[in-house]
mmCIF file of C-alpha atoms and ligand atoms in Angstrom:
data_model
loop_
_atom_site.group_PDB
_atom_site.id
_atom_site.type_symbol
_atom_site.label_atom_id
_atom_site.label_comp_id
_atom_site.label_asym_id
_atom_site.label_seq_id
_atom_site.Cartn_x
_atom_site.Cartn_y
_atom_site.Cartn_z
ATOM 1 C CA MET A 1 23.348 -11.299 -105.401
ATOM 2 C CA GLY A 2 20.844 -8.673 -104.348
ATOM 3 C CA ARG A 3 16.798 -9.505 -104.561
ATOM 4 C CA GLN A 4 14.021 -7.372 -104.552
ATOM 5 C CA LYS A 5 10.257 -8.050 -104.420
ATOM 6 C CA PRO A 6 8.400 -8.196 -108.151
ATOM 7 C CA ALA A 7 7.855 -4.068 -109.215
ATOM 8 C CA GLY A 8 4.734 -2.871 -107.569
ATOM 9 C CA LYS A 9 2.048 -1.456 -110.313
ATOM 10 C CA ASN A 10 2.130 2.009 -109.222
ATOM 11 C CA VAL A 11 6.272 1.370 -110.670
ATOM 12 C CA PRO A 12 6.072 4.147 -112.973
ATOM 13 C CA PHE A 13 8.390 2.237 -116.143
ATOM 14 C CA ASP A 14 8.656 -0.583 -118.184
ATOM 15 C CA THR A 15 10.185 -3.755 -115.725
ATOM 16 C CA SER A 16 9.328 -6.348 -118.401
ATOM 17 C CA VAL A 17 12.601 -4.937 -120.358
ATOM 18 C CA PRO A 18 15.705 -5.526 -119.221
ATOM 19 C CA HIS A 19 17.505 -2.125 -118.919
ATOM 20 C CA ILE A 20 21.403 -1.522 -118.019
ATOM 21 C CA ALA A 21 20.970 0.632 -114.935
ATOM 22 C CA ARG A 22 18.804 -2.009 -112.915
ATOM 23 C CA VAL A 23 21.066 -5.510 -114.844
ATOM 24 C CA TYR A 24 24.313 -3.549 -113.449
ATOM 25 C CA ASP A 25 22.827 -2.913 -109.633
ATOM 26 C CA TYR A 26 22.033 -6.886 -109.661
ATOM 27 C CA TRP A 27 25.583 -8.140 -111.214
ATOM 28 C CA LEU A 28 27.325 -5.393 -107.714
ATOM 29 C CA GLY A 29 24.596 -6.841 -105.697
ATOM 30 C CA GLY A 30 22.108 -3.983 -105.514
ATOM 31 C CA LYS A 31 18.810 -4.116 -104.876
ATOM 32 C CA ASP A 32 16.831 -1.806 -107.640
ATOM 33 C CA ASN A 33 16.160 -4.659 -110.450
ATOM 34 C CA TYR A 34 13.629 -6.683 -111.257
ATOM 35 C CA GLU A 35 12.398 -10.034 -113.088
ATOM 36 C CA ALA A 36 13.479 -9.199 -116.926
ATOM 37 C CA ASP A 37 16.670 -7.468 -115.978
ATOM 38 C CA ARG A 38 17.703 -11.010 -113.017
ATOM 39 C CA THR A 39 16.872 -13.030 -115.586
ATOM 40 C CA ALA A 40 18.445 -10.960 -118.075
ATOM 41 C CA ALA A 41 22.082 -10.428 -115.222
ATOM 42 C CA GLU A 42 21.909 -14.700 -114.836
ATOM 43 C CA GLN A 43 21.953 -15.246 -118.628
ATOM 44 C CA VAL A 44 25.447 -13.076 -118.705
ATOM 45 C CA VAL A 45 26.547 -14.558 -115.632
ATOM 46 C CA ALA A 46 25.918 -17.899 -117.421
ATOM 47 C CA THR A 47 28.069 -16.979 -120.337
ATOM 48 C CA PHE A 48 30.880 -14.398 -118.567
ATOM 49 C CA PRO A 49 31.455 -15.001 -115.488
ATOM 50 C CA ASP A 50 33.551 -12.709 -114.970
ATOM 51 C CA VAL A 51 30.923 -9.995 -115.551
ATOM 52 C CA LEU A 52 31.089 -10.503 -111.345
ATOM 53 C CA VAL A 53 34.741 -9.258 -111.270
ATOM 54 C CA SER A 54 34.580 -6.819 -113.659
ATOM 55 C CA VAL A 55 31.400 -4.499 -112.833
ATOM 56 C CA ARG A 56 33.523 -4.938 -109.791
ATOM 57 C CA ALA A 57 36.803 -3.385 -111.597
ATOM 58 C CA GLN A 58 35.127 -0.851 -113.002
ATOM 59 C CA ARG A 59 33.866 0.656 -109.490
ATOM 60 C CA ALA A 60 37.839 0.286 -108.637
ATOM 61 C CA PHE A 61 38.977 1.844 -111.597
ATOM 62 C CA LEU A 62 36.363 4.498 -111.176
ATOM 63 C CA GLY A 63 37.615 5.012 -107.076
ATOM 64 C CA ARG A 64 41.497 5.357 -108.371
ATOM 65 C CA ALA A 65 40.816 7.953 -111.373
ATOM 66 C CA VAL A 66 38.491 10.259 -109.201
ATOM 67 C CA HIS A 67 41.723 9.596 -106.475
ATOM 68 C CA TYR A 68 44.623 10.429 -109.484
ATOM 69 C CA LEU A 69 41.752 13.734 -110.285
ATOM 70 C CA VAL A 70 41.797 15.313 -107.372
ATOM 71 C CA ALA A 71 44.616 14.394 -105.756
ATOM 72 C CA GLU A 72 46.953 14.424 -108.035
ATOM 73 C CA ALA A 73 45.789 16.332 -110.793
ATOM 74 C CA GLY A 74 43.785 18.994 -108.331
ATOM 75 C CA ILE A 75 40.081 18.704 -110.217
ATOM 76 C CA ARG A 76 37.291 19.696 -108.239
ATOM 77 C CA GLN A 77 34.794 19.913 -110.692
ATOM 78 C CA PHE A 78 32.775 15.822 -112.262
ATOM 79 C CA LEU A 79 30.408 15.676 -114.454
ATOM 80 C CA ASP A 80 29.054 12.208 -115.087
ATOM 81 C CA ILE A 81 27.309 10.856 -117.394
ATOM 82 C CA GLY A 82 25.755 6.943 -117.439
ATOM 83 C CA THR A 83 25.650 7.745 -112.786
ATOM 84 C CA GLY A 84 23.671 4.233 -112.486
ATOM 85 C CA LEU A 85 22.363 3.334 -109.644
ATOM 86 C CA PRO A 86 24.094 4.716 -105.693
ATOM 87 C CA ALA A 87 26.344 2.291 -104.856
ATOM 88 C CA ALA A 88 30.089 2.026 -102.648
ATOM 89 C CA ASN A 89 32.082 4.990 -103.608
ATOM 90 C CA ASN A 90 30.072 8.213 -105.831
ATOM 91 C CA THR A 91 32.099 9.866 -107.279
ATOM 92 C CA HIS A 92 31.315 12.735 -105.112
ATOM 93 C CA GLU A 93 31.763 11.022 -101.895
ATOM 94 C CA VAL A 94 35.395 9.609 -103.490
ATOM 95 C CA ALA A 95 35.957 13.726 -104.082
ATOM 96 C CA GLN A 96 34.847 15.011 -101.278
ATOM 97 C CA ARG A 97 36.345 12.870 -98.945
ATOM 98 C CA ILE A 98 39.664 13.675 -100.870
ATOM 99 C CA ALA A 99 38.602 18.253 -101.177
ATOM 100 C CA PRO A 100 35.642 18.738 -99.430
ATOM 101 C CA GLU A 101 34.443 21.679 -101.866
ATOM 102 C CA SER A 102 34.298 19.423 -105.130
ATOM 103 C CA ARG A 103 31.462 19.924 -106.815
ATOM 104 C CA VAL A 104 29.517 16.572 -108.970
ATOM 105 C CA VAL A 105 25.862 16.718 -112.016
ATOM 106 C CA TYR A 106 24.725 13.679 -111.752
ATOM 107 C CA VAL A 107 23.328 12.335 -115.190
ATOM 108 C CA ASP A 108 21.482 9.627 -116.748
ATOM 109 C CA ASN A 109 18.431 8.909 -118.522
ATOM 110 C CA ASP A 110 16.654 5.784 -116.453
ATOM 111 C CA PRO A 111 13.347 6.912 -114.443
ATOM 112 C CA ILE A 112 15.095 4.276 -111.532
ATOM 113 C CA VAL A 113 18.341 6.243 -111.944
ATOM 114 C CA LEU A 114 16.690 9.225 -111.068
ATOM 115 C CA LEU A 115 14.492 7.442 -108.457
ATOM 116 C CA HIS A 116 16.800 6.132 -106.425
ATOM 117 C CA ALA A 117 18.797 10.446 -107.205
ATOM 118 C CA GLN A 118 18.589 11.684 -103.598
ATOM 119 C CA ALA A 119 21.198 9.586 -102.736
ATOM 120 C CA LEU A 120 24.068 11.272 -105.025
ATOM 121 C CA LEU A 121 22.646 13.931 -103.450
ATOM 122 C CA THR A 122 23.878 14.028 -100.258
ATOM 123 C CA SER A 123 27.082 16.570 -101.213
ATOM 124 C CA SER A 124 29.673 17.690 -97.912
ATOM 125 C CA PRO A 125 28.909 21.327 -97.052
ATOM 126 C CA GLU A 126 31.634 22.725 -98.689
ATOM 127 C CA GLY A 127 30.584 20.896 -101.891
ATOM 128 C CA GLU A 128 27.921 20.112 -104.370
ATOM 129 C CA THR A 129 25.786 17.955 -105.672
ATOM 130 C CA ALA A 130 23.875 17.960 -108.335
ATOM 131 C CA TYR A 131 21.450 15.316 -110.721
ATOM 132 C CA ILE A 132 20.142 15.211 -114.668
ATOM 133 C CA ASP A 133 17.937 13.268 -115.892
ATOM 134 C CA ALA A 134 19.590 13.034 -119.294
ATOM 135 C CA ASP A 135 20.160 10.738 -122.128
ATOM 136 C CA ILE A 136 24.174 11.994 -122.736
ATOM 137 C CA ARG A 137 23.171 12.388 -127.209
ATOM 138 C CA ASP A 138 21.057 15.481 -125.603
ATOM 139 C CA THR A 139 24.740 16.621 -125.007
ATOM 140 C CA GLY A 140 23.489 20.986 -125.147
ATOM 141 C CA LYS A 141 20.410 19.904 -122.307
ATOM 142 C CA ILE A 142 23.341 18.211 -120.151
ATOM 143 C CA LEU A 143 26.063 20.730 -120.845
ATOM 144 C CA ALA A 144 23.561 23.872 -120.312
ATOM 145 C CA ALA A 145 21.624 22.268 -117.397
ATOM 146 C CA ALA A 146 25.401 21.603 -114.843
ATOM 147 C CA ALA A 147 25.837 25.204 -115.648
ATOM 148 C CA ASP A 148 24.235 25.727 -112.442
ATOM 149 C CA VAL A 149 26.613 24.373 -110.432
ATOM 150 C CA LEU A 150 29.713 23.539 -112.314
ATOM 151 C CA ASP A 151 31.923 26.607 -113.885
ATOM 152 C CA PHE A 152 32.841 26.108 -117.606
ATOM 153 C CA SER A 153 35.864 28.386 -117.463
ATOM 154 C CA GLN A 154 38.057 26.108 -115.065
ATOM 155 C CA PRO A 155 39.038 22.199 -115.450
ATOM 156 C CA VAL A 156 36.327 19.837 -115.024
ATOM 157 C CA ALA A 157 36.683 16.149 -115.290
ATOM 158 C CA VAL A 158 33.412 14.835 -118.063
ATOM 159 C CA MET A 159 33.497 10.754 -116.550
ATOM 160 C CA LEU A 160 32.174 8.345 -118.874
ATOM 161 C CA LEU A 161 32.227 4.699 -117.383
ATOM 162 C CA GLY A 162 30.698 2.121 -118.371
ATOM 163 C CA VAL A 163 28.690 3.678 -121.080
ATOM 164 C CA LEU A 164 29.313 5.033 -123.642
ATOM 165 C CA HIS A 165 28.843 1.104 -125.610
ATOM 166 C CA CYS A 166 25.121 1.676 -125.197
ATOM 167 C CA ILE A 167 25.494 4.082 -127.897
ATOM 168 C CA PRO A 168 25.628 2.209 -131.757
ATOM 169 C CA ASP A 169 27.940 3.201 -133.966
ATOM 170 C CA GLU A 170 25.116 4.979 -136.301
ATOM 171 C CA ASP A 171 24.483 7.025 -133.017
ATOM 172 C CA ASP A 172 28.649 8.546 -133.521
ATOM 173 C CA PRO A 173 29.808 7.846 -129.280
ATOM 174 C CA ALA A 174 32.970 10.014 -130.231
ATOM 175 C CA ALA A 175 31.244 13.287 -131.730
ATOM 176 C CA ILE A 176 29.245 12.734 -128.299
ATOM 177 C CA VAL A 177 32.748 12.627 -126.745
ATOM 178 C CA ALA A 178 33.871 15.219 -128.445
ATOM 179 C CA ARG A 179 30.586 18.331 -128.052
ATOM 180 C CA LEU A 180 31.172 17.679 -124.411
ATOM 181 C CA THR A 181 35.050 18.184 -124.474
ATOM 182 C CA VAL A 182 35.197 21.253 -126.884
ATOM 183 C CA ALA A 183 32.975 21.762 -123.761
ATOM 184 C CA VAL A 184 35.770 22.228 -121.294
ATOM 185 C CA PRO A 185 38.228 24.534 -120.596
ATOM 186 C CA PRO A 186 42.153 22.911 -120.995
ATOM 187 C CA GLY A 187 43.539 20.886 -118.027
ATOM 188 C CA SER A 188 40.262 19.181 -117.944
ATOM 189 C CA TYR A 189 40.206 15.200 -118.660
ATOM 190 C CA LEU A 190 38.146 12.307 -119.393
ATOM 191 C CA VAL A 191 38.126 9.501 -118.373
ATOM 192 C CA ILE A 192 36.246 6.418 -120.226
ATOM 193 C CA ALA A 193 35.953 2.573 -119.239
ATOM 194 C CA HIS A 194 34.500 1.038 -122.040
ATOM 195 C CA PRO A 195 33.563 -3.799 -122.341
ATOM 196 C CA ALA A 196 36.412 -4.872 -124.960
ATOM 197 C CA SER A 197 35.480 -6.344 -127.913
ATOM 198 C CA ASP A 198 39.021 -8.271 -128.720
ATOM 199 C CA VAL A 199 40.007 -9.196 -125.055
ATOM 200 C CA THR A 200 37.756 -12.826 -124.947
ATOM 201 C CA GLU A 201 35.424 -14.180 -127.524
ATOM 202 C CA GLN A 202 33.120 -14.956 -124.623
ATOM 203 C CA LEU A 203 32.129 -11.163 -123.769
ATOM 204 C CA SER A 204 31.045 -10.571 -127.476
ATOM 205 C CA ARG A 205 28.971 -13.880 -127.623
ATOM 206 C CA SER A 206 27.432 -13.142 -124.563
ATOM 207 C CA MET A 207 26.687 -9.291 -125.273
ATOM 208 C CA GLY A 208 25.285 -10.712 -128.316
ATOM 209 C CA ASP A 209 22.464 -13.387 -126.666
ATOM 210 C CA TYR A 210 22.073 -10.512 -124.217
ATOM 211 C CA ASN A 211 20.519 -7.697 -126.848
ATOM 212 C CA LYS A 212 18.743 -10.274 -128.515
ATOM 213 C CA GLN A 213 16.228 -9.464 -125.077
ATOM 214 C CA GLY A 214 14.812 -6.200 -126.266
ATOM 215 C CA ALA A 215 17.040 -4.057 -123.928
ATOM 216 C CA ALA A 216 19.290 -0.882 -125.520
ATOM 217 C CA PRO A 217 21.810 -3.086 -127.807
ATOM 218 C CA LEU A 218 25.178 -2.357 -125.873
ATOM 219 C CA THR A 219 28.250 -1.952 -128.403
ATOM 220 C CA ALA A 220 31.968 -3.916 -127.130
ATOM 221 C CA ARG A 221 34.582 -2.136 -128.612
ATOM 222 C CA THR A 222 38.694 -3.024 -129.240
ATOM 223 C CA HIS A 223 41.274 -0.825 -127.702
ATOM 224 C CA ALA A 224 41.262 1.116 -131.074
ATOM 225 C CA GLU A 225 38.010 1.961 -131.173
ATOM 226 C CA VAL A 226 37.946 3.070 -127.419
ATOM 227 C CA ASN A 227 41.206 4.654 -128.046
ATOM 228 C CA SER A 228 40.418 7.059 -130.380
ATOM 229 C CA PHE A 229 37.238 8.543 -128.041
ATOM 230 C CA PHE A 230 40.450 10.312 -127.030
ATOM 231 C CA ALA A 231 41.388 11.978 -130.323
ATOM 232 C CA GLY A 232 42.846 15.556 -129.053
ATOM 233 C CA LEU A 233 43.494 14.568 -125.814
ATOM 234 C CA ASP A 234 47.328 13.911 -123.478
ATOM 235 C CA LEU A 235 46.258 10.352 -122.041
ATOM 236 C CA ILE A 236 47.440 10.153 -119.002
ATOM 237 C CA GLU A 237 50.090 6.724 -118.392
ATOM 238 C CA PRO A 238 49.894 4.232 -118.592
ATOM 239 C CA GLY A 239 47.295 4.818 -121.274
ATOM 240 C CA VAL A 240 44.309 2.451 -122.075
ATOM 241 C CA VAL A 241 44.570 -0.451 -120.772
ATOM 242 C CA GLN A 242 42.247 -3.114 -119.013
ATOM 243 C CA LEU A 243 40.964 -1.095 -116.206
ATOM 244 C CA HIS A 244 41.775 -3.301 -113.368
ATOM 245 C CA ARG A 245 45.583 -2.338 -114.538
ATOM 246 C CA TRP A 246 45.088 1.596 -114.240
ATOM 247 C CA ARG A 247 47.608 2.311 -111.843
ATOM 248 C CA PRO A 248 46.454 -1.075 -109.754
ATOM 249 C CA GLY A 249 46.485 -0.138 -105.977
ATOM 250 C CA THR A 250 47.416 -3.801 -103.604
ATOM 251 C CA GLY A 251 44.485 -6.253 -103.688
ATOM 252 C CA ASP A 252 42.159 -4.201 -106.000
ATOM 253 C CA VAL A 253 40.349 -6.368 -107.473
ATOM 254 C CA GLY A 254 40.343 -9.060 -111.075
ATOM 255 C CA GLN A 255 45.089 -8.893 -110.746
ATOM 256 C CA GLY A 256 46.392 -11.994 -112.520
ATOM 257 C CA ARG A 257 42.472 -12.053 -115.112
ATOM 258 C CA GLU A 258 41.911 -10.889 -118.270
ATOM 259 C CA LEU A 259 38.545 -8.288 -118.087
ATOM 260 C CA PRO A 260 37.665 -7.286 -121.547
ATOM 261 C CA ASN A 261 36.968 -3.404 -119.673
ATOM 262 C CA TYR A 262 39.347 -0.995 -120.933
ATOM 263 C CA GLY A 263 39.976 2.048 -119.223
ATOM 264 C CA GLY A 264 41.819 5.998 -119.326
ATOM 265 C CA VAL A 265 42.370 9.152 -117.960
ATOM 266 C CA GLY A 266 42.675 11.794 -120.598
ATOM 267 C CA ARG A 267 43.936 15.612 -120.275
ATOM 268 C CA LYS A 268 43.111 18.363 -122.572
ATOM 269 C CA PRO A 269 45.478 20.016 -124.202
HETATM 270 C C1 LIG B 1 26.470 0.220 -116.548
HETATM 271 S S1 LIG B 1 26.286 1.245 -115.608
HETATM 272 C C2 LIG B 1 27.591 1.691 -115.455
HETATM 273 C C3 LIG B 1 27.982 2.999 -114.078
HETATM 274 C C4 LIG B 1 27.977 3.340 -112.895
HETATM 275 N N1 LIG B 1 28.885 4.477 -114.112
HETATM 276 C C5 LIG B 1 29.659 2.704 -113.204
HETATM 277 O O1 LIG B 1 31.334 3.248 -113.547
HETATM 278 O O2 LIG B 1 30.134 1.554 -112.607
HETATM 279 C C6 LIG B 1 25.284 2.353 -117.146
HETATM 280 C C7 LIG B 1 24.666 4.087 -116.257
HETATM 281 O O3 LIG B 1 24.485 4.061 -118.349
HETATM 282 C C8 LIG B 1 23.680 4.493 -118.070
HETATM 283 N N2 LIG B 1 22.993 4.936 -119.427
HETATM 284 C C9 LIG B 1 22.662 4.432 -121.207
HETATM 285 N N3 LIG B 1 22.461 5.058 -122.050
HETATM 286 C C10 LIG B 1 22.495 6.518 -121.680
HETATM 287 C C11 LIG B 1 22.003 7.419 -121.858
HETATM 288 N N4 LIG B 1 22.293 6.708 -123.464
HETATM 289 N N5 LIG B 1 22.086 8.330 -121.158
HETATM 290 C C12 LIG B 1 22.117 8.279 -120.481
HETATM 291 N N6 LIG B 1 22.784 7.479 -119.676
HETATM 292 C C13 LIG B 1 23.077 6.097 -119.892
HETATM 293 C C14 LIG B 1 22.523 3.685 -117.359
HETATM 294 O O4 LIG B 1 21.032 3.893 -117.032
HETATM 295 C C15 LIG B 1 23.792 3.468 -116.834
HETATM 296 O O5 LIG B 1 22.833 4.266 -115.331
#
């Protein structure tokens, strides 16, 4: 687990409440987190120990999905919203290893991700990466700014991994997804990773405890709810499944476990 010195007084954001980007960073073993994040993260680990496997399985799913999109589906443009702190195998690294000309726009609303965005902007010379500081609800701002780098007349993969559960039902996450998928042409893709409410009760209980700590609330969803985000798209085999079961390779994390985390990839017909 990462450890970092206490926040300095010049840190330009509130470190007294946990934030999902920094909590997730802690679970992944990163160093960009503060006391409140570590406390919240450890409380979840205490009630739901598999969270540590689940976050690693999510990163592995990201890698497999991007690999599929570039190597098999021919995608060269990515809009990755809810990017998170830079970790191993960020979207542009996986994509540009296969196709150096790939272009990736990252979007997040956490000031600490913004501070570290430089690490996401290490594009290959043939491709391009960019970072937009925005809330996923503000799809107009995101799409307008992303158009500086992405050509919306060509297919784009919209990546929403571990971000839709940060949007409560009253903010209509399905409408946000629909605004994004309407903006991309046929042949584009949607990738979602989303915590599951119907796999193990442990996750819902520990998420309930997390939500009591003043952080932006998280919402786990059922298989049917996650599936419905892909309305109007053709799901790529094997559909929406526990994400460690989405086209796993040998040695992929989570095999043999019941991880409460769904993943899927859909294609716009
Ligand atoms: C759990 S991390 C997932 C990181 C990465 N996508 C992955 O799968 O490894 C969720 C990220 O979504 C961001 N996020 C949460 N709510 C958001 C919002 N309303 N708009 C944009 N980003 C948001 C957080 O700041 C965080 O960096």
